[in-house]
Short mmCIF file of C-alpha atoms and ligand atoms in Angstrom, two decimals:
data_model
loop_
_atom_site.label_atom_id
_atom_site.label_comp_id
_atom_site.label_asym_id
_atom_site.label_seq_id
_atom_site.Cartn_x
_atom_site.Cartn_y
_atom_site.Cartn_z
CA MET A 565 10.74 71.25 -1.16
CA LYS A 566 10.59 69.19 -4.30
CA GLU A 567 10.60 65.67 -3.11
CA LEU A 568 13.35 63.51 -4.94
CA GLU A 569 11.76 60.67 -6.58
CA SER A 570 12.56 57.58 -5.55
CA LYS A 571 13.11 54.00 -7.05
CA LYS A 572 14.86 51.82 -4.76
CA PRO A 573 17.91 49.95 -5.91
CA THR A 574 17.86 45.89 -6.08
CA ILE A 575 20.29 43.91 -3.88
CA GLU A 576 22.47 43.66 -6.15
CA GLU A 577 22.40 47.20 -7.42
CA PHE A 578 22.65 47.84 -4.28
CA THR A 579 25.73 46.14 -3.57
CA VAL A 580 27.02 46.91 -6.77
CA PHE A 581 26.71 51.08 -5.70
CA CYS A 582 28.95 50.31 -2.40
CA LYS A 583 31.48 48.21 -4.12
CA LYS A 584 31.73 51.11 -7.27
CA LYS A 585 31.69 54.31 -4.82
CA GLY A 586 34.54 52.13 -2.64
CA PHE A 587 32.05 52.32 0.39
CA VAL A 588 32.52 49.23 1.34
CA PHE A 589 34.62 45.96 -0.44
CA GLN A 590 34.70 42.48 0.53
CA ALA A 591 38.45 41.82 2.70
CA ALA A 592 41.44 40.44 0.97
CA GLN A 593 39.43 41.16 -2.43
CA ILE A 594 43.12 40.18 -4.30
CA TYR A 595 43.23 37.16 -3.06
CA GLY A 596 39.44 36.19 -3.14
CA GLY A 597 38.27 37.65 0.02
CA LEU A 598 36.52 35.88 2.51
CA ALA A 599 32.99 35.47 2.50
CA GLY A 600 31.23 37.40 5.76
CA PHE A 601 34.28 39.97 5.92
CA PHE A 602 34.23 42.89 4.43
CA ASP A 603 36.53 46.14 4.25
CA PHE A 604 34.84 49.62 4.78
CA GLY A 605 36.39 51.97 1.77
CA PRO A 606 36.89 56.40 2.87
CA LEU A 607 33.71 57.49 2.48
CA GLY A 608 31.99 53.88 4.42
CA VAL A 609 34.12 55.04 6.74
CA GLU A 610 32.72 57.94 7.44
CA ILE A 611 29.41 56.82 7.48
CA LYS A 612 30.05 55.14 10.14
CA ASN A 613 31.57 56.53 12.17
CA ASN A 614 28.91 59.24 11.62
CA LEU A 615 25.97 56.68 12.38
CA LYS A 616 27.96 55.79 16.01
CA ALA A 617 28.87 59.63 17.25
CA GLU A 618 24.91 59.91 16.37
CA PHE A 619 24.59 56.93 18.77
CA TRP A 620 26.74 58.17 21.34
CA LYS A 621 25.76 61.44 21.64
CA LYS A 622 22.14 60.17 21.84
CA PHE A 623 22.06 56.75 23.94
CA VAL A 624 25.51 58.47 26.08
CA LEU A 625 26.54 62.34 25.73
CA LYS A 626 22.87 63.54 25.63
CA ARG A 627 22.08 61.46 29.25
CA GLU A 628 22.70 61.81 32.66
CA ASP A 629 21.88 58.45 33.68
CA ILE A 630 24.16 56.14 31.21
CA PHE A 631 27.85 55.91 31.07
CA GLY A 632 29.69 54.42 28.07
CA GLN A 633 32.54 51.68 27.57
CA ASP A 634 34.60 50.42 26.38
CA GLY A 635 35.39 46.73 26.45
CA SER A 636 37.80 43.65 25.76
CA ILE A 637 37.11 41.89 22.60
CA ILE A 638 38.55 38.96 23.73
CA THR A 639 37.99 37.89 27.94
CA ASN A 640 37.84 35.18 30.83
CA GLN A 641 36.38 32.55 28.98
CA SER A 642 33.93 31.80 32.37
CA VAL A 643 31.95 35.28 31.05
CA TRP A 644 30.74 33.05 27.56
CA LYS A 645 29.74 29.63 30.70
CA ALA A 646 28.67 32.09 32.81
CA SER A 647 26.57 33.53 30.44
CA GLY A 648 25.27 30.78 29.05
CA HIS A 649 27.09 30.63 24.54
CA VAL A 650 29.28 28.40 25.61
CA ASP A 651 25.74 25.87 25.49
CA THR A 652 23.27 27.44 23.80
CA PHE A 653 24.72 29.85 21.12
CA ALA A 654 23.91 28.06 18.61
CA ASP A 655 22.86 27.19 14.58
CA LEU A 656 20.93 24.67 13.48
CA VAL A 657 22.82 23.11 10.93
CA LEU A 658 22.23 20.75 7.49
CA THR A 659 25.31 18.51 6.26
CA THR A 660 24.61 16.98 2.67
CA LYS A 661 25.24 13.22 2.77
CA GLU A 662 28.39 13.30 -0.42
CA THR A 663 29.70 16.78 -1.08
CA LYS A 664 29.76 17.72 2.70
CA THR A 665 27.12 21.06 2.02
CA LYS A 666 26.50 23.01 5.18
CA LEU A 667 23.32 24.79 5.02
CA ARG A 668 21.94 27.52 8.24
CA ALA A 669 18.44 25.02 8.28
CA ASP A 670 16.10 27.48 9.29
CA HIS A 671 17.30 29.51 6.35
CA PHE A 672 16.82 26.87 3.53
CA ILE A 673 14.03 25.67 5.07
CA GLU A 674 12.05 29.52 4.88
CA ASP A 675 13.79 29.52 1.84
CA THR A 676 12.48 26.60 0.58
CA LEU A 677 9.29 25.78 1.49
CA ASN A 678 8.69 29.49 1.75
CA ILE A 679 6.48 29.72 5.69
CA PRO A 680 8.65 31.29 9.01
CA VAL A 681 10.11 29.05 10.91
CA ASP A 682 11.76 31.43 14.08
CA GLY A 683 12.59 28.95 16.36
CA MET A 684 12.12 25.70 15.53
CA ASN A 685 14.27 23.23 16.42
CA ALA A 686 15.39 20.20 15.42
CA GLU A 687 13.07 17.34 15.07
CA GLU A 688 11.01 20.30 13.18
CA ILE A 689 13.61 20.10 11.09
CA ASN A 690 14.13 17.01 10.70
CA SER A 691 10.41 15.75 9.48
CA LEU A 692 10.78 19.01 7.74
CA ILE A 693 12.78 17.37 5.60
CA LYS A 694 11.18 13.56 5.87
CA LYS A 695 7.53 15.01 4.96
CA HIS A 696 8.81 16.70 2.07
CA ASN A 697 11.90 14.90 0.86
CA LEU A 698 14.10 17.98 0.88
CA LYS A 699 17.62 17.73 -0.64
CA TRP A 700 20.23 19.87 -1.65
CA LYS A 701 21.31 19.40 -5.67
CA GLY A 702 19.89 16.09 -5.38
CA GLU A 703 21.72 15.73 -2.52
CA GLU A 704 19.67 13.82 1.05
CA PHE A 705 20.83 15.65 4.51
CA GLU A 706 22.09 14.54 7.48
CA GLU A 707 20.06 14.34 10.56
CA VAL A 708 20.22 18.28 11.30
CA LYS A 709 22.75 19.65 14.18
CA ASN A 710 24.23 22.15 16.24
CA PHE A 711 26.81 23.95 14.98
CA ASN A 712 27.94 26.56 17.94
CA LEU A 713 28.18 30.38 16.92
CA MET A 714 31.71 31.28 18.60
CA PHE A 715 34.98 31.65 17.09
CA VAL A 716 37.56 29.78 19.54
CA THR A 717 40.95 31.46 20.36
CA GLN A 718 44.52 30.71 21.87
CA VAL A 719 45.76 33.02 24.17
CA GLY A 720 49.24 32.47 24.93
CA ALA A 721 51.79 30.21 24.38
CA ASP A 722 50.30 26.52 26.40
CA ALA A 723 47.51 24.78 24.57
CA ASN A 724 45.27 23.91 26.75
CA LYS A 725 41.32 24.39 28.19
CA ASN A 726 42.18 26.66 29.96
CA SER A 727 43.59 28.73 27.55
CA ILE A 728 40.99 28.39 24.77
CA ALA A 729 39.11 31.55 24.40
CA TYR A 730 36.45 33.52 22.49
CA LEU A 731 35.89 36.06 20.19
CA ARG A 732 32.61 38.05 21.71
CA PRO A 733 29.43 37.21 20.06
CA GLU A 734 28.04 40.22 21.31
CA THR A 735 29.13 43.45 23.44
CA ALA A 736 26.19 42.70 26.58
CA GLN A 737 28.61 40.37 28.47
CA SER A 738 31.53 42.86 28.21
CA ILE A 739 29.44 45.24 30.40
CA PHE A 740 27.75 42.77 32.72
CA PRO A 741 31.27 41.12 34.45
CA ASN A 742 31.83 45.62 34.97
CA PHE A 743 28.29 46.38 36.16
CA LYS A 744 28.84 46.42 40.16
CA GLN A 745 32.88 48.63 39.44
CA ILE A 746 30.71 51.45 36.19
CA ALA A 747 28.16 51.97 38.44
CA GLU A 748 30.21 53.16 41.25
CA VAL A 749 32.95 54.83 39.42
CA SER A 750 29.83 56.80 37.99
CA ARG A 751 28.30 57.03 41.56
CA ALA A 752 24.72 56.08 39.46
CA LYS A 753 21.99 54.93 40.94
CA LEU A 754 18.01 52.95 39.26
CA PRO A 755 17.50 52.79 36.68
CA PHE A 756 20.60 53.11 34.80
CA GLY A 757 22.95 51.92 31.47
CA ILE A 758 26.07 51.11 30.70
CA VAL A 759 26.61 51.62 26.50
CA GLN A 760 28.81 50.02 24.83
CA ILE A 761 30.10 50.12 20.74
CA GLY A 762 32.12 47.77 19.65
CA LYS A 763 32.74 44.40 17.19
CA ALA A 764 31.15 41.09 17.59
CA PHE A 765 32.10 37.86 16.06
CA ARG A 766 29.69 35.08 15.02
CA ASN A 767 31.17 32.03 12.17
CA GLU A 768 28.02 32.06 9.98
CA ILE A 769 26.66 29.55 8.02
CA SER A 770 25.79 31.38 6.28
CA PRO A 771 26.95 34.61 5.60
CA ARG A 772 24.55 36.44 3.02
CA ASP A 773 22.68 39.85 2.18
CA PHE A 774 26.18 41.81 2.23
CA VAL A 775 27.23 43.02 5.02
CA PHE A 776 23.73 42.36 6.34
CA ARG A 777 24.39 38.76 7.32
CA SER A 778 28.33 39.06 7.93
CA ARG A 779 30.85 36.77 10.25
CA GLU A 780 32.04 40.31 12.05
CA PHE A 781 30.64 43.07 12.62
CA GLU A 782 30.17 45.77 14.88
CA GLN A 783 27.80 46.30 17.28
CA MET A 784 26.09 49.32 19.36
CA GLU A 785 24.45 47.45 22.99
CA MET A 786 22.93 48.97 25.54
CA GLU A 787 22.50 47.63 28.99
CA TYR A 788 19.26 49.72 31.31
CA PHE A 789 19.12 48.08 34.38
CA PHE A 790 16.93 48.84 36.51
CA ASN A 791 14.47 47.30 39.44
CA PRO A 792 11.36 45.26 38.35
CA ASN A 793 9.62 46.38 41.22
CA SER A 794 9.81 50.41 40.83
CA LYS A 795 7.47 52.87 39.06
CA CYS A 796 9.45 54.22 35.07
CA GLU A 797 9.68 57.73 35.14
CA LEU A 798 10.88 58.00 32.24
CA LEU A 799 8.00 57.52 29.93
CA THR A 800 6.26 60.48 27.94
CA GLU A 801 2.76 60.78 26.53
CA LYS A 802 3.96 61.76 23.66
CA GLN A 803 6.42 58.52 23.76
CA LYS A 804 2.88 56.48 24.02
CA LYS A 805 1.12 57.57 21.38
CA THR A 806 4.28 56.44 19.38
CA LYS A 807 2.48 54.92 16.53
CA ILE A 808 4.11 52.29 14.79
CA MET A 809 3.31 48.70 12.34
CA PHE A 810 3.32 45.96 14.39
CA LEU A 811 3.86 42.39 14.17
CA SER A 812 2.66 40.43 16.89
CA ALA A 813 3.47 37.59 18.64
CA GLU A 814 -0.20 35.24 17.79
CA ASN A 815 -0.48 36.13 14.46
CA GLN A 816 3.30 34.26 13.79
CA ASP A 817 1.92 31.46 15.40
CA LYS A 818 -0.59 31.52 13.40
CA ASP A 819 1.99 31.56 10.23
CA SER A 820 0.38 35.42 8.93
CA SER A 821 2.89 38.03 8.50
CA GLU A 822 -0.24 40.60 8.46
CA MET A 823 0.73 43.28 10.13
CA ILE A 824 -1.42 46.00 12.40
CA GLU A 825 -1.23 50.07 13.18
CA THR A 826 -0.58 49.95 17.07
CA THR A 827 0.73 52.23 19.49
CA ILE A 828 3.87 51.92 22.27
CA GLU A 829 0.54 52.89 24.43
CA LYS A 830 -1.75 49.50 23.26
CA LEU A 831 1.58 47.22 24.10
CA LEU A 832 1.44 48.00 27.52
CA LYS A 833 -2.12 48.11 28.67
CA ASP A 834 -1.81 44.11 27.08
CA LYS A 835 1.36 43.35 29.11
CA LYS A 836 2.95 42.59 26.06
CA LEU A 837 6.23 44.81 27.70
CA ASN A 838 6.75 46.93 31.09
CA GLU A 839 7.84 50.17 31.42
CA TYR A 840 10.95 50.53 30.96
CA HIS A 841 10.55 47.98 27.79
CA ALA A 842 7.87 50.04 27.15
CA PHE A 843 9.81 52.75 27.08
CA TRP A 844 13.08 52.01 24.87
CA LEU A 845 11.27 50.65 21.90
CA ALA A 846 9.43 53.82 21.46
CA GLU A 847 12.54 56.27 22.19
CA PHE A 848 14.72 54.67 19.62
CA PHE A 849 11.42 53.96 17.04
CA ASN A 850 11.48 57.95 17.00
CA TRP A 851 15.15 58.16 17.29
CA PHE A 852 14.59 56.65 13.62
CA THR A 853 11.73 58.10 11.95
CA GLU A 854 12.40 61.66 13.59
CA ASP A 855 16.14 62.02 14.39
CA ILE A 856 17.92 59.91 11.47
CA GLY A 857 15.50 59.82 9.20
CA PHE A 858 13.54 56.52 8.43
CA LYS A 859 10.24 56.31 7.02
CA TYR A 860 7.85 54.79 8.96
CA GLU A 861 6.00 52.59 6.21
CA ASN A 862 9.92 51.43 5.78
CA LEU A 863 10.16 50.41 10.40
CA ARG A 864 7.99 46.95 11.69
CA ILE A 865 8.17 46.24 15.49
CA ARG A 866 8.01 43.02 15.97
CA GLU A 867 7.62 40.68 18.73
CA HIS A 868 9.61 36.81 18.74
CA ILE A 869 7.36 34.24 19.26
CA LYS A 870 7.83 32.18 22.20
CA THR A 871 9.69 29.51 20.44
CA GLU A 872 12.60 32.26 19.30
CA LEU A 873 12.94 33.96 22.55
CA SER A 874 17.16 33.78 23.11
CA HIS A 875 18.08 31.53 26.41
CA TYR A 876 18.36 35.03 28.52
CA SER A 877 14.67 36.51 27.34
CA LYS A 878 11.79 37.73 28.74
CA GLY A 879 10.21 39.55 25.74
CA THR A 880 12.12 41.01 22.96
CA PHE A 881 10.97 43.23 19.87
CA ASP A 882 12.90 43.65 17.10
CA ILE A 883 12.44 47.04 15.18
CA ASP A 884 12.66 45.84 11.08
CA TYR A 885 13.48 47.69 8.02
CA LYS A 886 12.30 47.16 5.19
CA TYR A 887 15.18 45.61 3.14
CA PRO A 888 15.14 44.81 -0.58
CA PHE A 889 15.70 41.75 0.66
CA GLY A 890 12.45 42.13 2.81
CA TYR A 891 12.13 43.16 6.68
CA LYS A 892 14.70 42.09 8.77
CA GLU A 893 15.33 42.78 12.07
CA MET A 894 18.04 45.75 12.04
CA LEU A 895 17.31 46.28 16.15
CA GLY A 896 16.93 44.16 18.09
CA MET A 897 15.63 44.86 22.27
CA ALA A 898 15.20 42.17 24.56
CA ASN A 899 14.13 42.22 28.62
CA ARG A 900 17.03 40.49 29.65
CA GLY A 901 15.71 40.37 33.30
CA ASN A 902 18.45 39.53 36.11
CA TYR A 903 19.59 35.71 33.85
CA ASP A 904 22.99 37.31 33.74
CA LEU A 905 23.83 39.52 36.76
CA ASN A 906 22.80 36.33 37.83
CA GLN A 907 25.42 34.10 36.30
CA HIS A 908 27.73 36.21 36.58
CA GLN A 909 26.95 36.22 40.43
CA GLU A 910 26.70 33.22 40.55
CA HIS A 911 30.02 31.80 38.65
CA SER A 912 32.46 34.48 39.87
CA LYS A 913 31.00 33.79 43.26
CA GLN A 914 30.93 37.64 43.80
CA LYS A 915 28.19 39.95 44.96
CA LEU A 916 26.74 41.97 42.46
CA GLU A 917 23.79 43.07 44.28
CA PHE A 918 23.07 46.28 44.51
CA PHE A 919 21.49 49.28 46.16
CA ASP A 920 18.40 50.91 45.41
CA GLU A 921 18.39 53.92 47.40
CA ALA A 922 14.63 55.21 46.07
CA ASN A 923 13.44 51.80 47.48
CA LYS A 924 15.53 50.58 49.84
CA GLU A 925 16.12 47.40 48.52
CA LYS A 926 19.10 45.33 47.32
CA LEU A 927 18.44 43.38 44.89
CA LEU A 928 19.54 42.07 41.64
CA PRO A 929 18.31 44.93 38.90
CA HIS A 930 16.62 43.65 35.48
CA VAL A 931 17.41 45.03 32.59
CA ILE A 932 16.56 46.32 28.98
CA GLU A 933 19.40 46.10 26.17
CA PRO A 934 18.57 48.13 22.66
CA SER A 935 20.68 45.52 21.10
CA LEU A 936 21.55 47.65 16.31
CA GLY A 937 23.69 45.93 14.16
CA VAL A 938 26.10 48.93 12.60
CA GLU A 939 26.34 46.93 9.91
CA ARG A 940 22.74 46.56 9.64
CA PHE A 941 21.62 50.10 10.60
CA PHE A 942 24.46 51.68 7.76
CA MET A 943 22.86 49.16 4.94
CA ALA A 944 18.97 50.38 6.12
CA ILE A 945 20.46 54.28 5.83
CA LEU A 946 21.72 53.98 2.23
CA ASN A 947 18.66 51.70 1.12
CA GLU A 948 15.77 54.68 2.43
CA THR A 949 18.75 57.43 1.26
CA TYR A 950 18.96 55.73 -2.17
CA ILE A 951 17.86 57.41 -4.95
CA ASN A 952 18.32 56.93 -8.56
CA ASP A 953 16.93 59.59 -10.19
CA GLU A 954 16.02 59.51 -13.74
CA LYS A 955 15.88 62.89 -14.62
CA ARG A 956 19.94 64.03 -13.47
CA GLY A 957 20.85 60.67 -14.82
CA ASN A 958 22.75 60.00 -12.20
CA ILE A 959 21.44 58.16 -7.83
CA VAL A 960 21.03 60.76 -5.39
CA LEU A 961 22.52 59.62 -1.76
CA ASN A 962 19.74 61.91 0.08
CA LEU A 963 21.60 61.25 3.11
CA PRO A 964 21.10 64.13 6.06
CA PRO A 965 23.56 66.22 6.79
CA LYS A 966 24.95 64.96 10.34
CA ILE A 967 25.61 61.08 8.53
CA ALA A 968 26.88 62.36 5.18
CA PRO A 969 30.77 61.67 4.67
CA TYR A 970 31.13 65.07 3.40
CA LYS A 971 28.76 68.41 4.37
CA VAL A 972 30.65 69.97 0.97
CA GLY A 973 32.02 70.26 -2.05
CA VAL A 974 34.17 73.21 -2.75
CA PHE A 975 34.82 73.27 -6.56
CA PRO A 976 36.82 76.74 -8.61
CA LEU A 977 33.72 77.05 -11.46
CA VAL A 978 36.80 76.41 -14.19
CA ASN A 979 40.62 75.01 -13.41
CA LYS A 980 42.14 78.62 -13.72
CA GLU A 981 44.39 79.71 -11.17
CA GLU A 982 42.65 83.16 -10.18
CA LEU A 983 39.23 80.03 -8.87
CA THR A 984 41.53 77.41 -7.36
CA LYS A 985 42.85 79.74 -5.23
CA VAL A 986 39.15 80.82 -3.80
CA ALA A 987 38.35 77.57 -3.80
CA ARG A 988 41.35 76.63 -1.86
CA GLU A 989 40.90 79.18 1.09
CA ILE A 990 37.04 78.64 1.37
CA TYR A 991 37.34 74.96 2.10
CA GLU A 992 41.19 75.19 3.95
CA ASP A 993 38.98 77.77 6.21
CA LEU A 994 35.72 75.24 6.19
CA ILE A 995 37.73 72.48 7.43
CA GLU A 996 39.32 74.62 9.26
CA GLU A 997 36.37 74.98 11.25
CA ASP A 998 35.86 70.92 11.25
CA ILE A 999 33.68 70.80 8.25
CA SER A 1000 34.03 67.54 5.96
CA ALA A 1001 34.63 69.33 2.88
CA PHE A 1002 36.23 68.38 -0.29
CA TYR A 1003 37.64 70.25 -3.06
CA ASP A 1004 38.04 69.24 -7.10
CA ARG A 1005 38.48 71.42 -9.58
CA SER A 1006 38.69 68.20 -12.50
CA GLY A 1007 35.97 67.78 -14.59
CA SER A 1008 32.72 69.75 -15.19
CA VAL A 1009 31.19 71.47 -12.89
CA GLY A 1010 28.25 69.36 -13.61
CA ARG A 1011 30.16 66.14 -13.87
CA ARG A 1012 30.90 67.94 -9.88
CA TYR A 1013 27.87 68.15 -8.82
CA ALA A 1014 26.89 64.43 -9.59
CA ARG A 1015 29.68 63.00 -8.23
CA ALA A 1016 29.07 64.78 -5.21
CA ASP A 1017 25.08 63.46 -4.94
CA GLU A 1018 26.34 59.99 -4.98
CA ILE A 1019 28.27 60.41 -2.52
CA GLY A 1020 25.54 62.21 -0.33
CA THR A 1021 26.74 65.34 -0.11
CA PRO A 1022 24.51 67.86 1.13
CA TYR A 1023 25.98 71.10 -0.37
CA CYS A 1024 28.39 72.33 -2.99
CA ILE A 1025 30.19 75.58 -3.20
CA THR A 1026 31.34 76.99 -6.68
CA VAL A 1027 33.86 80.14 -6.82
CA ASP A 1028 33.19 81.54 -10.02
CA PHE A 1029 34.67 84.33 -12.16
CA GLU A 1030 31.58 86.80 -10.50
CA CYS A 1031 32.81 86.56 -7.16
CA ILE A 1032 36.20 87.76 -8.71
CA GLU A 1033 34.97 90.28 -10.52
CA GLU A 1034 34.12 93.81 -9.73
CA GLY A 1035 30.28 93.79 -9.52
CA LYS A 1036 27.20 94.02 -6.39
CA ASP A 1037 28.16 89.60 -6.63
CA ASN A 1038 32.23 90.75 -5.53
CA GLY A 1039 32.66 88.39 -2.39
CA THR A 1040 30.84 85.91 -3.04
CA VAL A 1041 30.44 81.84 -4.00
CA THR A 1042 26.91 79.67 -4.78
CA ILE A 1043 25.78 77.16 -2.78
CA ARG A 1044 23.84 74.33 -3.95
CA ASP A 1045 20.91 72.04 -2.58
CA ARG A 1046 21.55 68.42 -3.14
CA ASN A 1047 18.54 67.65 -3.15
CA THR A 1048 16.61 70.45 -5.47
CA THR A 1049 19.17 71.60 -7.24
CA GLU A 1050 18.71 74.65 -6.09
CA GLN A 1051 21.34 77.94 -5.96
CA LYS A 1052 21.91 80.51 -3.64
CA ARG A 1053 24.57 83.69 -3.64
CA LEU A 1054 25.78 83.64 0.35
CA LYS A 1055 29.24 85.71 0.77
CA VAL A 1056 32.46 84.07 1.46
CA GLU A 1057 32.62 84.30 5.19
CA SER A 1058 29.28 83.75 6.13
CA LEU A 1059 29.82 80.41 4.76
CA SER A 1060 31.19 78.03 7.70
CA GLY A 1061 28.43 79.71 10.09
CA VAL A 1062 25.37 78.70 7.33
CA ILE A 1063 26.55 75.77 6.62
CA ILE A 1064 26.65 74.35 10.70
CA SER A 1065 23.69 75.66 11.19
CA LEU A 1066 22.69 74.12 7.53
CA ILE A 1067 23.61 70.27 9.34
CA LYS A 1068 22.39 70.95 12.52
CA GLY A 1069 19.17 71.44 10.66
CA ASN A 1070 19.02 75.24 12.38
CA LEU A 1071 18.86 76.61 9.09
CA LYS A 1072 16.79 75.58 5.96
CA PHE A 1073 18.08 75.78 2.89
CA GLU A 1074 15.32 77.58 1.54
CA ASP A 1075 14.70 80.26 4.18
CA LEU A 1076 18.90 81.32 2.88
P1 LIG B 1393 19.74 36.64 13.28
O1 LIG B 1393 18.00 35.97 14.21
O2 LIG B 1393 19.48 37.82 12.29
O3 LIG B 1393 20.35 35.65 13.42
P2 LIG B 1393 19.62 37.78 15.50
O4 LIG B 1393 18.59 38.25 16.28
O5 LIG B 1393 20.90 36.88 16.06
O6 LIG B 1393 19.83 37.99 14.57
P3 LIG B 1393 20.83 39.78 17.94
O7 LIG B 1393 21.60 38.61 18.44
O8 LIG B 1393 19.54 40.24 18.47
O9 LIG B 1393 21.06 38.95 16.44
O10 LIG B 1393 21.82 40.89 17.85
C1 LIG B 1393 21.92 42.72 17.88
C2 LIG B 1393 21.54 43.03 17.17
O11 LIG B 1393 23.40 42.07 16.43
C3 LIG B 1393 21.04 42.90 15.69
O12 LIG B 1393 20.11 43.10 15.69
C4 LIG B 1393 22.02 43.03 14.23
O13 LIG B 1393 21.96 44.26 14.67
C5 LIG B 1393 23.51 43.02 14.10
N1 LIG B 1393 23.65 41.55 13.61
C6 LIG B 1393 23.46 39.95 14.88
N2 LIG B 1393 24.60 38.91 13.84
C7 LIG B 1393 25.18 39.99 12.90
C8 LIG B 1393 25.44 39.64 11.49
N3 LIG B 1393 25.93 38.37 11.80
N4 LIG B 1393 25.89 40.64 10.77
C9 LIG B 1393 25.38 41.47 11.35
N5 LIG B 1393 24.99 42.40 11.61
C10 LIG B 1393 24.58 41.34 13.27
#
């Protein structure tokens, strides 16, 4: 298959493209929008739903050891006290002396001095500001302060300290308090996981890079509970041999962002992680490269340095994607130990211990938490598949068929009733078979192909006169492949079966 020439967009081009196609736009644009809030349009929501469905299929439906849930966004405030978010879920904020402009301190230092700042504390930031006499548009800064990122609201009509509530800043804390109940109703045995997809809210000091850092976003999170004294039976040889580009904590400590190629097995040997952590890191990395279609060279695994670790973490690895603005976190994977269950047990005064039948041991299980942001996944997959095809003169979104908003476009060659009637029937038959399709009869067929390419439609069907006239091609239509623009003829009655096989990857276009 001819490889499409890849010319990657800048973040500005990418943003314009997403808005133009109605994938994503500012929330309440007619009122000037609101920084950090976005709406997904008709095609954007389809892509987002497909990404979530793929995740759910892979990590819930196809696994006997993982169960789904959908927790409430607002919950008892004690959850957030127990989890540590009320006290510690904060970023450092710089405020200018006169205009009181607020900047996220680590981002400001990183952008101005071009040095890695992950995990820097207030004291270090203050001393860098003094040492380099840093200012913002000529203004000096006040002392750096902590800013809690949780949105606060009130439940019920009476405002008092008990009515305070928070919009959840992560979906994880909807899972931990349910751990016992879900284990019981699902008759789960260790190790097992609970997965949830849902909204999270963070009052980011400076939202930026389009939907990458927004104030309302979605997370796909898994809490995988295990007994740290038991052997992990999950890790396969293939997973151990998974090759990765790796940025170690040691290199970052030396202010270096040099990566090395290594394997999951080597990380294990170096005791950087335990086997459950290794299993999930390999599982997600391979899912991204093998099933979703990210190029190996566009992903890296970054180890968190000690000072950067979240309050709950015993070790964290990010899977970073190479966005137009550089490598940044798409998925975070922390070993949370039994910090959360311990905290919730202590604060709720309810026993959360679990009996591990295999080891005949009662314990508070430990947990590995893969956490993937839907918006960051969305941005990465669109960036990965965006091709400005100069020969064709249009953008081609080379989306995997299962992620594409429409699988098929159906066109009559020209807008004549004898053709539109057949095309309409084909379109209706396809959607009846649950194949998402669109019907388009306006403009030249070339224009319609270009429009289909731009929204990532893998296949287009065109009904021409050969289809309705006597002859060898009677009852057949053309099917065009997005990536090669190659066309083949197929019998109308075979269309849905062939398309389903093409989407599932059981059949290749060139073998038709
Ligand atoms: P960052 O360091 O970029 O602020 P984080 O380490 O705070 O991210 P986590 O707490 O690990 O992020 O959240 C898990 C995942 O949720 C991230 O990997 C990311 O995909 C997503 N996420 C977190 N914050 C945002 C945000 N403001 N906008 C969009 N997605 C986000």
